Short mmCIF file of C-alpha atoms in Angstrom, two decimals:
data_model
loop_
_atom_site.label_atom_id
_atom_site.label_comp_id
_atom_site.label_asym_id
_atom_site.label_seq_id
_atom_site.Cartn_x
_atom_site.Cartn_y
_atom_site.Cartn_z
CA MET A 11 108.65 221.09 -198.86
CA SER A 12 108.53 224.68 -198.46
CA GLY A 13 106.74 224.20 -195.21
CA LEU A 14 108.20 221.73 -193.62
CA LEU A 15 111.77 224.03 -193.87
CA VAL A 16 109.35 226.56 -191.86
CA ALA A 17 108.35 224.56 -189.25
CA GLY A 18 111.94 223.55 -189.21
CA GLY A 19 113.04 227.08 -189.76
CA TRP A 20 110.95 228.02 -186.12
CA GLY A 21 111.92 224.86 -184.51
CA LEU A 22 115.50 225.87 -184.87
CA VAL A 23 114.18 229.34 -183.78
CA ALA A 24 112.78 228.03 -180.75
CA GLY A 25 115.26 225.50 -179.71
CA SER A 26 118.34 227.83 -180.27
CA ALA A 27 117.36 229.67 -176.56
CA LEU A 28 118.70 226.78 -175.11
CA LEU A 29 122.37 226.83 -176.74
CA ILE A 30 122.66 230.28 -176.00
CA GLY A 31 121.12 230.11 -171.95
CA ALA A 32 123.83 227.16 -172.30
CA LEU A 33 126.55 229.35 -173.06
CA VAL A 34 125.30 231.92 -170.93
CA GLY A 35 125.43 228.81 -167.98
CA TYR A 36 129.05 227.40 -168.11
CA LEU A 37 130.35 230.50 -169.33
CA VAL A 38 129.46 232.87 -167.14
CA ARG A 39 128.79 233.18 -163.43
CA VAL A 40 125.23 233.56 -162.87
CA PRO A 41 123.48 232.97 -159.25
CA VAL A 42 121.80 230.48 -158.70
CA GLY A 43 118.71 233.11 -156.79
CA LEU A 44 118.92 234.59 -160.45
CA VAL A 45 118.94 231.10 -162.17
CA ALA A 46 116.17 230.46 -159.74
CA ALA A 47 114.05 233.81 -160.77
CA VAL A 48 114.36 233.18 -164.31
CA MET A 49 113.52 229.46 -164.54
CA ALA A 50 110.47 230.39 -162.03
CA PHE A 51 109.68 233.24 -165.53
CA GLY A 52 109.66 230.83 -167.66
CA SER A 53 107.71 228.66 -165.63
CA GLY A 54 104.74 230.24 -166.23
CA VAL A 55 105.29 231.28 -169.59
CA LEU A 56 104.95 228.10 -170.31
CA LEU A 57 102.52 227.71 -168.36
CA SER A 58 100.82 230.14 -170.08
CA ALA A 59 100.95 228.35 -173.41
CA VAL A 60 99.82 225.32 -171.63
CA SER A 61 96.76 226.15 -170.84
CA PHE A 62 95.83 228.85 -173.64
CA GLU A 63 97.56 227.79 -176.57
CA LEU A 64 97.42 224.04 -176.00
CA ILE A 65 94.79 222.30 -173.89
CA ALA A 66 91.95 225.19 -174.57
CA GLU A 67 92.74 224.97 -178.58
CA ALA A 68 92.68 221.24 -178.84
CA HIS A 69 89.45 221.02 -176.47
CA ARG A 70 88.28 223.69 -179.10
CA ASN A 71 88.67 221.66 -181.71
CA ALA A 72 87.95 218.10 -179.89
CA GLY A 73 85.90 218.52 -177.08
CA LEU A 74 86.84 217.02 -173.51
CA LEU A 75 87.25 213.64 -173.72
CA PRO A 76 90.01 213.45 -176.82
CA THR A 77 91.36 216.54 -174.92
CA VAL A 78 91.23 215.43 -171.53
CA LEU A 79 92.87 211.63 -172.86
CA GLY A 80 95.89 213.09 -175.06
CA ALA A 81 96.71 214.84 -172.26
CA VAL A 82 96.49 212.32 -169.29
CA ALA A 83 98.58 210.53 -171.65
CA GLY A 84 101.03 212.59 -172.72
CA ALA A 85 101.83 213.19 -169.01
CA VAL A 86 101.89 209.26 -168.73
CA ILE A 87 104.63 209.05 -170.99
CA TYR A 88 106.74 211.36 -169.77
CA THR A 89 107.04 210.21 -165.97
CA VAL A 90 107.20 207.13 -167.72
CA ALA A 91 109.95 208.43 -169.23
CA ASN A 92 111.64 210.97 -167.03
CA VAL A 93 111.74 208.50 -164.47
CA VAL A 94 113.83 205.64 -166.34
CA LEU A 95 116.59 208.35 -167.46
CA ALA A 96 116.50 209.75 -163.70
CA ARG A 97 116.94 206.27 -162.33
CA ARG A 98 120.22 206.74 -164.65
CA GLY A 99 121.09 209.87 -163.08
CA ALA A 100 119.03 212.41 -164.83
CA ARG A 101 116.46 213.49 -161.82
CA HIS A 102 118.68 216.92 -161.52
CA ARG A 103 119.79 218.06 -164.79
CA LYS A 104 118.00 221.18 -165.02
CA ARG A 105 119.39 221.84 -161.60
CA SER A 106 122.27 224.57 -161.21
CA GLY A 107 123.76 223.86 -158.24
CA ASP A 108 125.58 219.95 -157.78
CA GLN A 109 123.22 217.75 -157.78
CA GLN A 110 123.88 216.64 -160.58
CA PRO A 111 125.98 213.83 -160.14
CA SER A 112 129.52 213.49 -162.34
CA GLU A 113 129.95 210.43 -165.22
CA ALA A 114 132.75 209.07 -162.00
CA GLU A 115 129.87 209.48 -159.74
CA GLN A 116 127.65 208.02 -161.71
CA SER A 117 129.10 205.55 -164.95
CA GLY A 118 126.45 206.33 -167.55
CA SER A 119 124.81 210.09 -165.95
CA GLY A 120 126.01 211.79 -168.99
CA THR A 121 124.34 209.60 -171.77
CA ALA A 122 120.77 209.97 -169.08
CA ILE A 123 121.27 214.04 -169.36
CA ALA A 124 121.39 214.42 -172.92
CA LEU A 125 118.27 212.08 -172.85
CA GLY A 126 116.51 213.52 -170.80
CA ALA A 127 117.02 216.84 -172.56
CA LEU A 128 116.12 215.11 -175.67
CA LEU A 129 112.58 214.30 -173.91
CA ASP A 130 111.86 217.89 -172.47
CA GLY A 131 112.00 219.05 -176.12
CA ILE A 132 110.43 217.27 -178.73
CA PRO A 133 107.09 218.03 -177.43
CA GLU A 134 107.71 222.46 -177.74
CA SER A 135 109.02 221.60 -180.99
CA VAL A 136 106.62 219.23 -182.42
CA VAL A 137 104.21 221.91 -181.24
CA VAL A 138 105.69 224.68 -182.48
CA GLY A 139 105.56 222.92 -186.29
CA ALA A 140 101.92 221.33 -185.80
CA SER A 141 100.84 225.76 -184.68
CA LEU A 142 101.72 226.13 -188.80
CA LEU A 143 98.39 223.58 -190.02
CA GLY A 144 95.89 226.02 -188.84
CA GLY A 145 96.20 228.48 -191.06
CA GLY A 146 100.10 228.43 -192.56
CA ALA A 147 101.46 230.93 -190.10
CA VAL A 148 103.19 230.50 -187.13
CA SER A 149 102.02 231.08 -183.59
CA ALA A 150 104.12 233.23 -182.71
CA VAL A 151 103.09 232.92 -178.82
CA THR A 152 104.22 229.65 -179.07
CA VAL A 153 107.05 230.26 -180.82
CA ALA A 154 108.09 233.02 -177.78
CA ALA A 155 107.31 230.79 -175.02
CA VAL A 156 108.93 228.05 -175.60
CA PHE A 157 112.56 230.43 -177.16
CA ILE A 158 111.45 231.96 -173.11
CA SER A 159 111.65 229.41 -171.35
CA ASN A 160 114.17 227.77 -172.94
CA VAL A 161 116.95 230.11 -172.37
CA PRO A 162 116.52 229.58 -168.35
CA GLU A 163 116.28 225.25 -169.06
CA GLY A 164 119.59 226.22 -170.72
CA LEU A 165 120.70 228.33 -168.85
CA SER A 166 120.63 225.92 -165.77
CA SER A 167 121.50 222.66 -166.05
CA ALA A 168 124.59 224.03 -168.47
CA SER A 169 125.99 225.63 -165.34
CA GLY A 170 124.65 222.12 -162.81
CA MET A 171 126.81 220.78 -165.56
CA ARG A 172 129.61 222.60 -165.64
CA ARG A 173 129.50 222.20 -161.33
CA ALA A 174 129.86 218.72 -162.68
CA GLY A 175 132.78 218.98 -164.18
CA ARG A 176 131.26 217.91 -167.61
CA GLY A 177 134.24 219.61 -170.10
CA ARG A 178 132.70 222.55 -172.83
CA GLY A 179 133.15 220.15 -175.33
CA TYR A 180 130.47 218.11 -174.17
CA VAL A 181 128.14 220.78 -172.83
CA PHE A 182 128.22 222.82 -176.06
CA GLY A 183 127.77 219.72 -178.15
CA LEU A 184 124.64 218.36 -176.27
CA TRP A 185 122.67 221.22 -176.52
CA THR A 186 123.78 222.54 -180.38
CA ALA A 187 122.63 218.79 -180.74
CA ILE A 188 119.35 219.05 -179.30
CA THR A 189 118.66 222.82 -180.99
CA ALA A 190 119.35 220.94 -184.05
CA ALA A 191 116.80 218.16 -183.06
CA SER A 192 113.77 221.10 -182.39
CA GLY A 193 114.33 221.78 -185.79
CA VAL A 194 113.21 218.65 -187.04
CA ALA A 195 111.02 217.68 -184.48
CA ALA A 196 108.99 221.14 -185.55
CA MET A 197 109.60 219.46 -189.53
CA LEU A 198 108.05 216.01 -187.75
CA GLY A 199 104.57 218.13 -185.76
CA TYR A 200 104.23 219.54 -189.27
CA GLY A 201 105.06 217.10 -191.91
CA LEU A 202 103.52 214.08 -189.90
CA LEU A 203 99.97 215.76 -188.73
CA GLY A 204 99.30 217.73 -191.61
CA GLY A 205 96.75 215.31 -193.30
CA ALA A 206 95.39 214.15 -190.16
CA ASP A 207 91.99 214.57 -188.96
CA PRO A 208 91.72 217.42 -186.44
CA ALA A 209 89.67 215.53 -183.53
CA VAL A 210 93.93 213.33 -184.45
CA LEU A 211 95.65 216.61 -184.79
CA ALA A 212 94.16 217.77 -181.53
CA THR A 213 94.58 215.11 -179.26
CA ILE A 214 98.54 214.76 -179.70
CA THR A 215 97.87 218.59 -179.45
CA ALA A 216 96.53 218.52 -176.05
CA LEU A 217 99.36 214.75 -174.64
CA ALA A 218 101.93 217.28 -175.58
CA GLY A 219 101.01 219.28 -173.27
CA GLY A 220 100.08 216.62 -170.66
CA ALA A 221 104.03 215.92 -171.39
CA ILE A 222 105.20 219.55 -171.27
CA LEU A 223 102.95 220.13 -167.78
CA THR A 224 104.15 217.23 -166.59
CA MET A 225 107.77 218.77 -167.31
CA ILE A 226 108.03 222.52 -165.72
CA ALA A 227 106.19 219.79 -162.91
CA ASP A 228 108.75 217.14 -162.20
CA THR A 229 111.99 219.77 -163.81
CA MET A 230 111.25 223.13 -163.72
CA ILE A 231 109.60 224.07 -160.71
CA PRO A 232 111.21 222.63 -158.07
CA GLU A 233 115.07 224.52 -159.75
CA ALA A 234 113.09 227.22 -159.33
CA PHE A 235 111.58 226.74 -155.43
CA SER A 236 115.89 225.50 -154.72
CA SER A 237 117.18 229.15 -154.69
CA ALA A 238 113.71 231.59 -155.19
CA ARG A 239 111.55 230.46 -152.45
CA LEU A 240 109.33 233.53 -151.53
CA TRP A 241 109.44 235.14 -155.05
CA THR A 242 108.69 231.70 -156.73
CA GLY A 243 104.85 232.44 -156.93
CA LEU A 244 104.70 236.02 -158.23
CA ILE A 245 107.76 236.05 -160.31
CA THR A 246 105.99 232.39 -162.24
CA VAL A 247 102.30 234.34 -162.23
CA ALA A 248 104.78 237.43 -163.92
CA GLY A 249 105.59 235.08 -166.81
CA PHE A 250 101.74 233.45 -166.89
CA LEU A 251 100.94 237.15 -167.52
CA THR A 252 103.42 237.97 -169.49
CA ALA A 253 102.88 235.12 -172.18
CA PHE A 254 98.80 235.68 -171.77
CA ALA A 255 99.18 239.69 -172.56
CA LEU A 256 101.70 238.16 -176.00
CA THR A 257 98.02 235.50 -176.65
CA GLN A 258 95.86 239.22 -176.66
CA LEU A 259 97.84 240.71 -178.39
CA GLU A 260 98.14 238.14 -181.54
CA SER A 261 94.68 237.64 -181.07
#
């Protein structure tokens, strides 16, 4: 039971960055270029975490084939779900400009955006919980990577929601719920995978990695490039190297 609570606590810590970012994005008029730059940095951080904490770890524990199958499955599942939600108004849920539709422009888009935010956050949180299974201690790099990347996600999305005319109750209620769901997902990642065969655990880790990598390409990089453009690559590399440095310190 204590392990479940610890996993849930770390999931809440990582997920709380979404709420922090949303508060800043909704209450403060952050320049779009700055939002894009922070999103590029967060993308780099997550890319590093996927590479060194998820895919590499899955390969060490289960080999190439389960890692590839898991990553492809995660990418396919995320893509299918994202396509469905995009058609219902969640396509630009992480965009900070005026791309998000209002409820008047597309009925049901608010629900689709909420489900999209949940879709984006669940794989990350499951990985946070599962990272406790190896040696009983959560991966500091995983938590740091998710936290750092969640701040610009919440910031950008909430800024776009404000521009689309969505009220404070909807925005803060949504991100509070997603933060709570992050804690629950981390608990599920720990509880459901606790007795799993190492190969199964590695495959699921790769699946989460594939889903996160697809999310970065589909939702985070487009927002980063939309305004940062010439600086996107440089800022992304800075985020990648920051997370990589944390990996080396942990090892």
